[in-house]
Every structure is written in C-alpha cells, then in structure tokens.
Coordinates of C-alpha atoms in Angstrom, one line a residue:
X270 CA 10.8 7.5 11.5
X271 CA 12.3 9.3 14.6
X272 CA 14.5 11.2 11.7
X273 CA 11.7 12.6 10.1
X274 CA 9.2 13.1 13.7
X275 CA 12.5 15.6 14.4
X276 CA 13.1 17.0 11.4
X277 CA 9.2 17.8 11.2
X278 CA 9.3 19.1 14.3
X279 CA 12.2 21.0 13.9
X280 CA 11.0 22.5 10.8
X281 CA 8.0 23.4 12.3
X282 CA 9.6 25.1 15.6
X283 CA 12.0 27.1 13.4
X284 CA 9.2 28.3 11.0
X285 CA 7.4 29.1 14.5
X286 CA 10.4 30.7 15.8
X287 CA 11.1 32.9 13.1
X288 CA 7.6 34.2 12.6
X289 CA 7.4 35.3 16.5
X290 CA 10.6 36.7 16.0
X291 CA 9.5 38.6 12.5
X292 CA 5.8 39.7 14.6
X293 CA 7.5 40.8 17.8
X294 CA 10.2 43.0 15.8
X295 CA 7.5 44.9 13.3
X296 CA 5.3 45.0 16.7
X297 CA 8.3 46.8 18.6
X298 CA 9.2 49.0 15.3
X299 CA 5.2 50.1 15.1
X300 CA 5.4 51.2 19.2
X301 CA 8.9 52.8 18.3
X302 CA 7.6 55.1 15.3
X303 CA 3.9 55.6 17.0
X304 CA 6.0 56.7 20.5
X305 CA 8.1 59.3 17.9
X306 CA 4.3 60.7 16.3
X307 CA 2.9 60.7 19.8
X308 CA 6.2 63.0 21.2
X309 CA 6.8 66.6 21.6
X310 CA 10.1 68.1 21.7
X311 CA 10.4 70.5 24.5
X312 CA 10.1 74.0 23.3
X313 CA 12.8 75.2 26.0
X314 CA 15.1 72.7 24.4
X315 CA 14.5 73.7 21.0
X316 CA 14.5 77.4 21.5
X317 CA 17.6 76.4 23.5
X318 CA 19.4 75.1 20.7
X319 CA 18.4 78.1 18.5
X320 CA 19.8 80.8 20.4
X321 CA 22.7 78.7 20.7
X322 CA 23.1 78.3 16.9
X323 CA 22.4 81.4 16.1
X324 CA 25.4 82.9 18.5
X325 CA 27.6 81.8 16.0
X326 CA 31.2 80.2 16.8
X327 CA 32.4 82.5 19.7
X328 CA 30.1 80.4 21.7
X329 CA 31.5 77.0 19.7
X330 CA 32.6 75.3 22.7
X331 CA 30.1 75.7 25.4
X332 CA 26.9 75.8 22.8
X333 CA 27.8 72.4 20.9
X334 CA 27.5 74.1 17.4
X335 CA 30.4 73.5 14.8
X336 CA 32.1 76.0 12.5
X337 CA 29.0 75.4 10.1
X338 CA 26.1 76.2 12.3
X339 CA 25.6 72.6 12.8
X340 CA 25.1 71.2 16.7
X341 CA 27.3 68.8 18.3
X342 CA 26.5 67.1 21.8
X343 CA 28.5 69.0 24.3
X344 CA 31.2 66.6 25.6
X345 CA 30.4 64.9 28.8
X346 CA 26.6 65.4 28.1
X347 CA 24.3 62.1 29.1
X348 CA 22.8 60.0 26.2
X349 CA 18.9 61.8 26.3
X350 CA 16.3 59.0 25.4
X351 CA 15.4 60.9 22.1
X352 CA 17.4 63.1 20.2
X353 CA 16.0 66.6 19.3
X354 CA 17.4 68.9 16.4
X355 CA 16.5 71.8 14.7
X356 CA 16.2 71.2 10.8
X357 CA 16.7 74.6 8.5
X358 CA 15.6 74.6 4.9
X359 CA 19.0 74.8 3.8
X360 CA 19.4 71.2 5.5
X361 CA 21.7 72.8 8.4
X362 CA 20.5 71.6 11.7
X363 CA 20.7 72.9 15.5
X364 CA 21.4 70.4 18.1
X365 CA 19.9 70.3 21.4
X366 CA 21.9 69.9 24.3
X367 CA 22.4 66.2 25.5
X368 CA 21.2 65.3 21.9
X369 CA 22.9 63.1 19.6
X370 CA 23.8 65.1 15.7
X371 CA 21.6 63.1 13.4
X372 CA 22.2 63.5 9.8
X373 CA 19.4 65.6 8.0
X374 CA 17.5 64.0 5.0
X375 CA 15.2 64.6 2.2
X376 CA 12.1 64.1 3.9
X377 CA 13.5 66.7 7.1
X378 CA 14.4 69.3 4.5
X379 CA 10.9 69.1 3.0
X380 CA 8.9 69.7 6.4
X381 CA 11.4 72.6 6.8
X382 CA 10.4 74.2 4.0
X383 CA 6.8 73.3 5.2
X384 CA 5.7 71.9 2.0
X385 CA 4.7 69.4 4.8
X386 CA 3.0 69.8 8.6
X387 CA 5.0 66.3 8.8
X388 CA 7.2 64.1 7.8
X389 CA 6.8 60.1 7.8
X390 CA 9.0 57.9 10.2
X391 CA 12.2 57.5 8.8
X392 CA 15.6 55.8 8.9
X393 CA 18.7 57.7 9.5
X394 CA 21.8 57.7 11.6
X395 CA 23.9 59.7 13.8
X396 CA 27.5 61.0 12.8
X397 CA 29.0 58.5 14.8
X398 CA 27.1 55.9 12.6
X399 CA 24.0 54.5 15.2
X400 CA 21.1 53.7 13.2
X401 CA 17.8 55.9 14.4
X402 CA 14.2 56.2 13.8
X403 CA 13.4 60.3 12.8
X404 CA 10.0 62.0 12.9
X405 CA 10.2 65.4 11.8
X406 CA 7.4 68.3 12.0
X407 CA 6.4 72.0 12.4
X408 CA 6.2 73.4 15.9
X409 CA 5.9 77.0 16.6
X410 CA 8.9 77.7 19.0
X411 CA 9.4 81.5 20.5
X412 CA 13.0 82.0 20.8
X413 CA 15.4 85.1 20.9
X414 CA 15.3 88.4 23.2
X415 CA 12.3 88.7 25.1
X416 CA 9.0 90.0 23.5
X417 CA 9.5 87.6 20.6
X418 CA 7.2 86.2 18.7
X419 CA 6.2 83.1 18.1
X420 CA 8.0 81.4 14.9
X421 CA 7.3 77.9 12.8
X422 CA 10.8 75.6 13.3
X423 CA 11.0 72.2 12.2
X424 CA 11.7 69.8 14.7
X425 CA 13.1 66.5 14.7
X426 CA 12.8 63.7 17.2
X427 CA 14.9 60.5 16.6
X428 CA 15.2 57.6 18.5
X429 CA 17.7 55.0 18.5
X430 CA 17.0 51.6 17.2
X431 CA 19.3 49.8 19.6
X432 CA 16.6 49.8 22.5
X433 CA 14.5 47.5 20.7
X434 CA 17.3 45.7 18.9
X435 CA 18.7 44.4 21.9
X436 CA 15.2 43.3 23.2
X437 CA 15.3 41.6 19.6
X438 CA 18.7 39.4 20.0
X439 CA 17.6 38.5 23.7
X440 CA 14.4 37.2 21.9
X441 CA 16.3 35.0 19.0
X442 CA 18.7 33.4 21.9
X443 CA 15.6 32.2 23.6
X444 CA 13.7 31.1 20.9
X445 CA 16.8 29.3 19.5
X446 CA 17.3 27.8 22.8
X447 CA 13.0 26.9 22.9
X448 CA 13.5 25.9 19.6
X449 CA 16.8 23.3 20.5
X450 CA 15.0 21.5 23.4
X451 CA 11.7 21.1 21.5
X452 CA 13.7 19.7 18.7
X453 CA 15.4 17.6 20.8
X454 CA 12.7 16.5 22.9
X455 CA 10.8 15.6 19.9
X456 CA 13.5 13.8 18.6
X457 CA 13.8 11.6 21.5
X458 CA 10.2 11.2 21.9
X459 CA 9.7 10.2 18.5
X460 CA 12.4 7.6 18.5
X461 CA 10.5 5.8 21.6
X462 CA 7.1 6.1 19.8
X463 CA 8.7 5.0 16.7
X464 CA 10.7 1.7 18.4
X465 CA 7.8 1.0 20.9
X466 CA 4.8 1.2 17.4
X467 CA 7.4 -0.5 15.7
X468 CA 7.9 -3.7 17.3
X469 CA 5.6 -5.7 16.2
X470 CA 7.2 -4.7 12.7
X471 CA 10.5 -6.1 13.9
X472 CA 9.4 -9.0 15.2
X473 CA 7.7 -9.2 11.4
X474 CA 10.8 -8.2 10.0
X475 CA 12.5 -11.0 11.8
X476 CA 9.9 -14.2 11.4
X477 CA 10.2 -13.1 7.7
X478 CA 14.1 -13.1 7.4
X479 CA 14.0 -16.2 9.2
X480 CA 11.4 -18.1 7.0
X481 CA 14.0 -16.8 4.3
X482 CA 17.0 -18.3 5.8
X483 CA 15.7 -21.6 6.8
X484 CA 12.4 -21.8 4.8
X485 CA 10.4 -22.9 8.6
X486 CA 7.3 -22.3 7.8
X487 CA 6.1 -23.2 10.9
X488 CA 6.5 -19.6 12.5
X489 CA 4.0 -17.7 13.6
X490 CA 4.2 -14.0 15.1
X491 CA 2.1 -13.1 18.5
X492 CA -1.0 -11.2 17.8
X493 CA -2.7 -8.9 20.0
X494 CA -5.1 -5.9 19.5
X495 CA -7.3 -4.9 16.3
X496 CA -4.9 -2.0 14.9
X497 CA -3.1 -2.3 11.3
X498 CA -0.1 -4.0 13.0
X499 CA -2.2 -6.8 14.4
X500 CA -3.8 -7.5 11.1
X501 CA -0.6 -7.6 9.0
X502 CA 0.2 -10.2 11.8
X503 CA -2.4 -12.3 11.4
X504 CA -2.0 -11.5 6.9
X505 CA 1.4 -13.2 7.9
X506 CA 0.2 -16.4 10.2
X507 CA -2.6 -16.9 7.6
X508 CA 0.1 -16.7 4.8
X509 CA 2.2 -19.0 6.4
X510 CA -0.1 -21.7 7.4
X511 CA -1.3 -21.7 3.6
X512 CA 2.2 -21.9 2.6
X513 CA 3.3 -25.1 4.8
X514 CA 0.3 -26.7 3.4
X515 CA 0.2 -26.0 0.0
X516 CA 4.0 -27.7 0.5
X517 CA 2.5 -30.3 2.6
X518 CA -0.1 -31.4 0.2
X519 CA 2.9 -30.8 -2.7
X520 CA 5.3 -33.4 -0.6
X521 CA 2.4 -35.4 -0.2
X522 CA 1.1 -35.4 -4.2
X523 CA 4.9 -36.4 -5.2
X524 CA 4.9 -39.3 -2.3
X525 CA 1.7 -40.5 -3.3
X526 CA 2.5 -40.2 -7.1
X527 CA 5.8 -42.0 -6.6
X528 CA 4.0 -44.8 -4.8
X529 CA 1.2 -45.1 -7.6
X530 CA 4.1 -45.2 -10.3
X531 CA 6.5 -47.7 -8.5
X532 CA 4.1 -50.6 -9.2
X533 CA 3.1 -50.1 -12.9
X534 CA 6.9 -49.3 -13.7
X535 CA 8.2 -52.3 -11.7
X536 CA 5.7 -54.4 -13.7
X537 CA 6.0 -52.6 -16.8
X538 CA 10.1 -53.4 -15.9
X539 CA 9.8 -56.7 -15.1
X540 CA 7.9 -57.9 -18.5
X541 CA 10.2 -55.7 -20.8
X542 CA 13.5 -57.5 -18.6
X543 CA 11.8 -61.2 -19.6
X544 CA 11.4 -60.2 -23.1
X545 CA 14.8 -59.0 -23.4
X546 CA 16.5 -62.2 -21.6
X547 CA 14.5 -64.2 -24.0
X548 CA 16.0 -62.5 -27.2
X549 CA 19.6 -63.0 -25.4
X550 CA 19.1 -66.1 -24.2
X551 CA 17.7 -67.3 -27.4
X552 CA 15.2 -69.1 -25.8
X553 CA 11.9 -68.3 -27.1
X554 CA 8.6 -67.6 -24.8
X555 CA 5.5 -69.6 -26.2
X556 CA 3.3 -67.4 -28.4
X557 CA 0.4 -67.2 -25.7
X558 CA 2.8 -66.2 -23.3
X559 CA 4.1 -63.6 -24.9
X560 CA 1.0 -62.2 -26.1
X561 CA 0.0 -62.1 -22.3
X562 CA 3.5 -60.4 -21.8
X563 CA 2.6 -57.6 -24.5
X564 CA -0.2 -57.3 -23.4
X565 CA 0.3 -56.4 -19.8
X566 CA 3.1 -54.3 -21.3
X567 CA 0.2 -52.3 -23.4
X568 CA -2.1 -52.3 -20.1
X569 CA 0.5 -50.7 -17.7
X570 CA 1.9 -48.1 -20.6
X571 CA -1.8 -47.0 -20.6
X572 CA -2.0 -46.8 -16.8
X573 CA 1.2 -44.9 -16.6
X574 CA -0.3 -42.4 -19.7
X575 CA -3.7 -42.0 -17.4
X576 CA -2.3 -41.6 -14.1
X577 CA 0.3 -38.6 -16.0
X578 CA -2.3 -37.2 -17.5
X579 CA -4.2 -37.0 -13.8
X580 CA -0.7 -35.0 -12.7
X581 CA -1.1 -32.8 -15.4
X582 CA -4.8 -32.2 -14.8
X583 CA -4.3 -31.2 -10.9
X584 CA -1.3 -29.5 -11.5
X585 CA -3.2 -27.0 -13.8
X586 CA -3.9 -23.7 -12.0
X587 CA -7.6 -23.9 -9.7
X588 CA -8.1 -20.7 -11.8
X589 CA -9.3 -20.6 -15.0
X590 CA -8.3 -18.1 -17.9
X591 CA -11.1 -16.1 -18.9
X592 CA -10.6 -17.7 -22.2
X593 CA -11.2 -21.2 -21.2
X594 CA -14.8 -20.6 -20.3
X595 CA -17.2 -21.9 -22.3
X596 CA -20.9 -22.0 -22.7
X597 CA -21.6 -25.5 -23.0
X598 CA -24.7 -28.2 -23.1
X599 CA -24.8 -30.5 -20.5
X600 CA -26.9 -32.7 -21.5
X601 CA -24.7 -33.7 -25.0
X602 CA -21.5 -33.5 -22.4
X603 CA -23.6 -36.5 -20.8
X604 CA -24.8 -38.0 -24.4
X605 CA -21.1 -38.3 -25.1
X606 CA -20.0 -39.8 -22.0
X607 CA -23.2 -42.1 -22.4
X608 CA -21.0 -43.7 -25.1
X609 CA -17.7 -43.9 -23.6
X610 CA -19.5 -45.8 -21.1
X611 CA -21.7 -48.2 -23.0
X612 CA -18.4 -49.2 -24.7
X613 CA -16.6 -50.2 -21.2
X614 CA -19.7 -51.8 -19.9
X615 CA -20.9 -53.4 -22.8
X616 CA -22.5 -55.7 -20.3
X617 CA -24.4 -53.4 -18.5
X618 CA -27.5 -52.0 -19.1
X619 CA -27.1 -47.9 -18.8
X620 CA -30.6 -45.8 -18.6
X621 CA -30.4 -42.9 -19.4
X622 CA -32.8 -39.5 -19.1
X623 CA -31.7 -35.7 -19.9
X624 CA -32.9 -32.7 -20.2
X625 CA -31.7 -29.5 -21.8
X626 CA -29.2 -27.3 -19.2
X627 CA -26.5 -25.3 -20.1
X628 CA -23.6 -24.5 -18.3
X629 CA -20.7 -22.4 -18.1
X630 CA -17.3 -24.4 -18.0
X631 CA -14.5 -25.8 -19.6
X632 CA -15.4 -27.8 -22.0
X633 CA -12.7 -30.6 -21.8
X634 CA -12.8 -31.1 -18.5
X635 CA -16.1 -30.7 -17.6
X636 CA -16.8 -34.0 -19.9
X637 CA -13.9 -35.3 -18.3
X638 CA -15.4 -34.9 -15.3
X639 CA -18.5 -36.5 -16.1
X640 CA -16.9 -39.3 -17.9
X641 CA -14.9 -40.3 -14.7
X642 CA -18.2 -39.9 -12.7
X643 CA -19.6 -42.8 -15.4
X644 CA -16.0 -44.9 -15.6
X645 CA -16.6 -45.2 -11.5
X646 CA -20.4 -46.5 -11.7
X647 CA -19.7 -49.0 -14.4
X648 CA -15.9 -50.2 -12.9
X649 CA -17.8 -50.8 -10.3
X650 CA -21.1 -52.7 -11.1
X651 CA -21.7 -56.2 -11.1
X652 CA -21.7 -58.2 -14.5
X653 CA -24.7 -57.8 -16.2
X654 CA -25.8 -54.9 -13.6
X655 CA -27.5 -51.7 -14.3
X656 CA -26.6 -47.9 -13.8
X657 CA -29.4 -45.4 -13.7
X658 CA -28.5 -41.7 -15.3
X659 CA -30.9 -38.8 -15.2
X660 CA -30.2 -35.3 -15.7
X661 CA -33.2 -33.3 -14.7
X662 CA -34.3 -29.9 -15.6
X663 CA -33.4 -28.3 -12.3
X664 CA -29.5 -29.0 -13.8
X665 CA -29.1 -32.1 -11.3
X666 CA -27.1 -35.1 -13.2
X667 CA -27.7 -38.3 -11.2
X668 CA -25.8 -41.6 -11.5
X669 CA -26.9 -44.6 -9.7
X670 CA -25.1 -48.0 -9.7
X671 CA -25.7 -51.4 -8.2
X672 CA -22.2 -52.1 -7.0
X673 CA -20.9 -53.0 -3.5
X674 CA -21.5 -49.3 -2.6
X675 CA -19.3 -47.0 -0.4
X676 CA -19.0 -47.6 3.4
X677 CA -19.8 -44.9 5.5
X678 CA -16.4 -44.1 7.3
X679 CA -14.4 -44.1 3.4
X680 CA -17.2 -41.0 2.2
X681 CA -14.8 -38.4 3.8
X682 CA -11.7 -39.2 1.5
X683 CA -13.3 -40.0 -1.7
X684 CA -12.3 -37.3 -3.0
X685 CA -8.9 -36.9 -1.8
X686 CA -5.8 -37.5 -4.0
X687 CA -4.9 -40.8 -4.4
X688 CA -7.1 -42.1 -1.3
X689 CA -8.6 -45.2 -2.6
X690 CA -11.2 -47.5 -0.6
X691 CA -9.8 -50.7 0.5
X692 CA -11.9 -52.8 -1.9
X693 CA -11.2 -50.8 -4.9
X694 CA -7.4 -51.4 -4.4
X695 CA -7.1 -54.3 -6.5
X696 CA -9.1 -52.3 -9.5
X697 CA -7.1 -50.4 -12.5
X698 CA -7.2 -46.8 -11.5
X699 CA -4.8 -44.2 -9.9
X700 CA -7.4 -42.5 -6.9
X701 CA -7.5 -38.8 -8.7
X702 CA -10.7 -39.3 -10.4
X703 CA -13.1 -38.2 -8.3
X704 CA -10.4 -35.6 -6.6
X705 CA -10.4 -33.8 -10.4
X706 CA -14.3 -34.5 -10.5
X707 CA -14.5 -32.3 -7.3
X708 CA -11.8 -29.4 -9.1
X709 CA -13.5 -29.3 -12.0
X710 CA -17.0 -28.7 -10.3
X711 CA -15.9 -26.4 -8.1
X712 CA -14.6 -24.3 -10.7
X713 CA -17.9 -24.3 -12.6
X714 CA -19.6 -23.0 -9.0
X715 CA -20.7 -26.6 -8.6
X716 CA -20.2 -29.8 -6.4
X717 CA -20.6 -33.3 -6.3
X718 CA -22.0 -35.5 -3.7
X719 CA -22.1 -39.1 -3.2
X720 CA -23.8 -41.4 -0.9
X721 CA -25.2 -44.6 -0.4
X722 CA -28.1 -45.9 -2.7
X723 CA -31.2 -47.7 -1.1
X724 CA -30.9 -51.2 -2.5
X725 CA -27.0 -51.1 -2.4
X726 CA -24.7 -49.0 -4.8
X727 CA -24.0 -45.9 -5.1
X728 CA -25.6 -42.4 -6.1
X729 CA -23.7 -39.7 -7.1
X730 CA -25.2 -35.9 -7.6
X731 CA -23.1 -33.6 -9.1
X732 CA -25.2 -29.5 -9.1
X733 CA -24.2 -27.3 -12.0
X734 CA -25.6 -23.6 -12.3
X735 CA -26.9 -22.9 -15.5
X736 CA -30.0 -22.8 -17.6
X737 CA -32.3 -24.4 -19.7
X738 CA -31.9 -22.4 -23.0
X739 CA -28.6 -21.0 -24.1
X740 CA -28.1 -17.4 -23.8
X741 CA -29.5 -15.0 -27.0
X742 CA -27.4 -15.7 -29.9
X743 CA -24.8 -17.8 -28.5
X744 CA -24.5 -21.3 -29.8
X745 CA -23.8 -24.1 -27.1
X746 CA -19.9 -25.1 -26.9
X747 CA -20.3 -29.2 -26.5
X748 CA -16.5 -31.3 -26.6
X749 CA -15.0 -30.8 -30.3
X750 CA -17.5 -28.2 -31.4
X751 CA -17.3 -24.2 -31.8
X752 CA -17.9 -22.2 -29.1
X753 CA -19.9 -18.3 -29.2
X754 CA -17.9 -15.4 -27.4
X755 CA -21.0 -14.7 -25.3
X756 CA -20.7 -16.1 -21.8
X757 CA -17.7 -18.3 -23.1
X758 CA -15.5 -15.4 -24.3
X759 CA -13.4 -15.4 -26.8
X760 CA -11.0 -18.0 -28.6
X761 CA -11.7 -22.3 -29.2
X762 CA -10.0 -24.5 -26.8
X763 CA -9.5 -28.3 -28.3
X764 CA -11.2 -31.3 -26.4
X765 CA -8.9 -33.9 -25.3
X766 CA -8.9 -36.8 -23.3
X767 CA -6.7 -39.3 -21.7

C-alpha cells in the first residue's frame, strides 16, 4: 500500500511538475515575442547601420560589414539585449553595431519587399548558431547626407532565447527537487498510515495463520471502534466461536453416539458369542432359550438400524434443497401416523380430531416427525391409558398423554441429542427423537412445545404455517403420493421410514 500511496503521488507530482513547467515556458515565450511586437529599433541605430553598409568595404573593418554587404558585430562590441539588422529585399542584411548577424528568412524577405507591414514572431539563429526570437517590420528610417528624405527600411529585432531558457532549467531543478521530497515524503507517510490502518489486519492475518497451524479455535482478536476493520474482527470472533461449537457439538454427537451404540453392540455381541459357543461346544441351548436369544438378537439389530438411521437424519444439512419442499396435508400426515400408533399401542385408546391444514415441508420427515411425537405419547402411557390428538383449524396439532409426565427441571433438554430423562432410561429409544422433531419443525418455520398436562402426562403442541385449502391447482403431496410443482417445486422425493 505504501508502494502504490508513492507511486500515486509521485505520478501525480511529476504530471504537476511538468505542466507548470510546460505553462511557465509558453507564458515566458508569449512575454518574449509580445516584448519583440511592442519594441522599436532605434532609428539612429538603424540609419547607422545603413550608411555603414552602404560605404562599401573600404570601411570593412571599422563598420562591421563583410565583403557581401552583410554586417558583422565589430569585435570587442558588448552583447546588446536585442539584435537590430537591416533586411534588403534581396535577403542581404545591415547589422547594427553591438548587434549579433542573424540569418535572414522567408518571412524577413517578405516584409522587405513590403508585401507585409509585418512579419509574425519567428525562430532563427545567429551565425554563430544561438537560437533567437525575430520580429521583422517597416519603419521609415532617414538616412544618408543631410536633407534626406525619409525612406521605408525593414527592420528586424531578435532576441535571444537563452534569457528565458535559463530561467527554464533553473525551474526543472526545483521542481525536480519539489517533486523528490514530495515523493519521498509521501512515500514515508504512506508507509506509517499504511502499517498504523493496517494492524489490526496483521493481527487478523496472524490469529488466522495460527488457527491454521494449530487448528485453536479458541482465538479471538481485540476489537475496538465501528470502522470496517473492527467489523471484520468481530466477522472473525463470530466465525470462530461458531466453528469451536459446531466441533464441540460434533465431538459431542460422536461421544454420545458411541455411548448409545456400546450397549446394543455389547448385547448384540454377547448373544451372537453364546450362540456360537453352543454350535462349537455341541451343546445345544433349550428351544425357549434360544428363541429368547434370537429374539433379543432381532430387537437390538433393530435398535442399532433406528438409532443409524437417527445419525443419518441429523447429519443431513439444516437446509433444505429447493426440491425437497413439498406441499403437503397435514391432517393425512397425522391419519397415517394415527395408524402407526394404534398398532404400537394396541392397548390404548387414541382419540383423534383433524381438520384440513396444509403445509409446506418435506414430506418424509415431517411424518417422521409426527410419528415420533405419537411413538413418545404411547411409549409412554400406562396400559390401557388414553392419548388425546386434535389438530385444529388454526394448524395447531395437539398430543396429550396420561403418562408419568415430564418434570420441570428435564423440559430444557428434551430436545437435546441424546439427553434422555432419568426415568425413560430403561425404555427402548436412542434420545434423538424429539431433537429431529425440533429440526424438522424448524425447517418448516415451525416449533414444538411441550409441557405438563393438568391431570398428569404430557401435552405436546407442535405450530405449523400453512392453510386450510391447498393452493389453486396444486394437489396436496401426503407420504407416498405425487406432489404438484406449485409451492413444492419441482421433482418426487420417496417416503421412507426407519
């Protein structure tokens, strides 16, 4: 950043630089050439120079004329601040004395000829090669023997450039030196903005490099002030906090899920390890026994299948594709968990009251959802017990139970993973039930609440937005059937179940 402050700067100093120096040089030519329109040659010099000329070479060395009519300077003369000359139409040319020979061009001859009062500002040079400004015009001049009269002579006036030249290179040291501190100060004034702004950066730059290294993601980076530098900071902590969680809650899921596994598989070992002795041994089990052995077998392969297929459910992604959305009808959702649950409580006696609400959701899991919301009220109702279901037009579904209930300090974990009340710990089940009840509402734009019934049990509400009638044209998507691509999109995901 400091690199680019100075070269900025510098570019901007030198295009700065050279533009004075460009203004101030046409400014000093303009005074030049106005100063040689504004002048008058004297007419004593000029008629001067003509009676010398025209005296011919016998006066050669005292009247600075050459064998050609032309006028030289006569030696030891002072340099005059302009140089005057005679112009002829034939292009010869009478110096004056103290007068530098300037070489005659086009635009002299012509105002000689007076085709012209005048001729522009012009570049020339001298004979000994310095570079001159000429102005040329008509002045009537009265030379020769006395009496004479007045004649039309044109006269011209030259200037040397060098005068302003060297006010020129004086200028371009100055501005070159201007031009080296600025860039210089710049420079160095850019590199302490550029570390002082930029240290908060660093310290960014280094937190990140060393979450990289060691993977800590318990770093966090100072923040102070409200500018883009704080809030990046705070982008970061945020990031990092929801990054050592996320792993927390990972570390936790594959503790908790280890646990959960350990005692079906050491069961599940144990059995298949008595069977297999047996067939070495030789020694047969009795036929009740080994029923009872295959059939624990069966029970805790079908826990191990349920509490995978619980992994699988929370490992999915908390957002759904577009894709996966269905419009579905919550009330034949509930019909069909209805029957799930009639068949595991046989026993029970399961009113039930819905009304029509549709929803939009994934079908699968939504009835998943509900079925697990029913598997809880009848796992955990008495023999012979009851469980109350309503689903109201307002899109509220209800489920009441009669069982021991849930005691108020447990309601905060319910629907953690894996929590599981105290009581409940001796009942089939892995604790992610209600924890994918929760995710599976939530994803809808709904929730689920529970608390205690008046009476004893249970009630659980679980809020779904959606609406009475289905939208125009859009059939209702219920588990198993064919879904409409109107608020459901596009494309049939199967039902399944574990």
């Amino acid at each position: 950043m400091a690199l680019l402050v100075a070269a900025a700067v510098a570019i901007a100093v030198a295009v700065v630089a050279v533009a004075s120096w460009l203004l101030t040089r046409s400014q000093l030519r303009n005074e030049l050439d106005n100063s040689l329109r504004n002048s008058t040659a004297p007419s004593s010099q000029i008629s001067s120079a003509i009676d010398t000329c025209n005296q011919g070479s016998s006066s050669h060395s005292d009247s600075g004329t050459d064998s050609t009519g032309r006028g030289t300077a006569p030696s030891g003369s002072e340099q005059a601040f302009a140089y005057f000359q005679v112009v002829f139409d034939d292009g010869s040319r009478c110096v004056a004395v103290g007068s530098q020979p300037v070489k005659v061009q086009a635009e002299d001859v012509t105002v000689a000829r007076q085709n012209t009062p005048e001729s522009p500002v012009h570049t020339s040079t001298t004979d000994s090669g310095q570079q001159v400004q000429v102005h040329t015009r008509l002045q009537s001049i009265r030379y020769g023997p006395p009496g004479s009269p007045l004649r039309v002579v044109a006269v011209s006036i030259s200037r040397p450039v060098d005068e302003i030249q060297t006010s020129l290179n004086r200028l371009a040291l100055l501005l070159t030196v201007v031009a080296g501190i600025g860039v210089l100060g710049a420079g160095a004034a850019g590199l302490w903005i550029a570390r002082t702004g930029l240290r908060p950066v660093d310290g960014l730059t280094r937190a990140v490099e060393h979450v990289a290294r060691t993977e800590d993601l318990s770093v966090r980076i100072p923040v102070d002030g409200e500018d883009e530098i704080a809030r990046l900071s705070r982008s970061f902590n945020s990031m990092t906090a929801a990054l050592a969680s996320s792993r927390d809650r990972q570390s936790q899921l594959i503790a908790d899920a280890g646990h959960e596994l350990r005692t079906p598989l050491t069961s599940l070992r144990t059995n298949i390890e008595l069977l297999a002795r047996s067939e070495e041994t030789g020694r047969a089990i009795p036929a009740d026994d080994r029923r009872a052995l295959m059939a624990s077998v069966t029970a805790q392969m079908s826990e191990l299948a349920a509490l995978i297929g619980d992994l699988q459910e929370l490992s999915r992604p908390d957002a759904l594709a577009p894709g996966q959305v269905r419009v579905v009808a919550l009330h034949e959702v509930v019909e069909q968990a209805l029957r799930r649950a009639r068949l595991r409580g046989p026993d029970l006696a399961i009113d039930a009251t819905t009304s029509d609400w549709y929803v939009r959701a994934e079908p699968a899991t939504l009835e998943r959802a509900v079925v697990n919301v029913l598997d809880n009220a009848v796992k955990f109702s008495p023999p012979g017990g009851s469980v109350a279901v309503r689903l109201d037009g307002a899109g509220v579904l209800t489920v009441r139970d009669h069982g021991p209930g849930i005691p108020p300090e447990d309601l905060p974990h319910v629907f953690e993973r894996f929590w599981r009340s105290p009581s409940a710990r001796s009942l089939p089940g892995s604790g992610l039930g209600l924890a994918i009840v929760a995710r599976t509402l939530q994803q809808a734009g709904g929730e689920i609440t529970l608390e205690p019934a008046d009476g004893g049990g249970t009630v659980a509400r679980i809020r779904l937005p959606g609406a009475p009638t289905p939208p125009p044209d859009v059939p209702p998507d219920v588990s198993g059937g064919t879904p409409g691509d109107g608020w459901g999109g596009e494309g049939a995901v199967p039902s399944s179940h574990d």
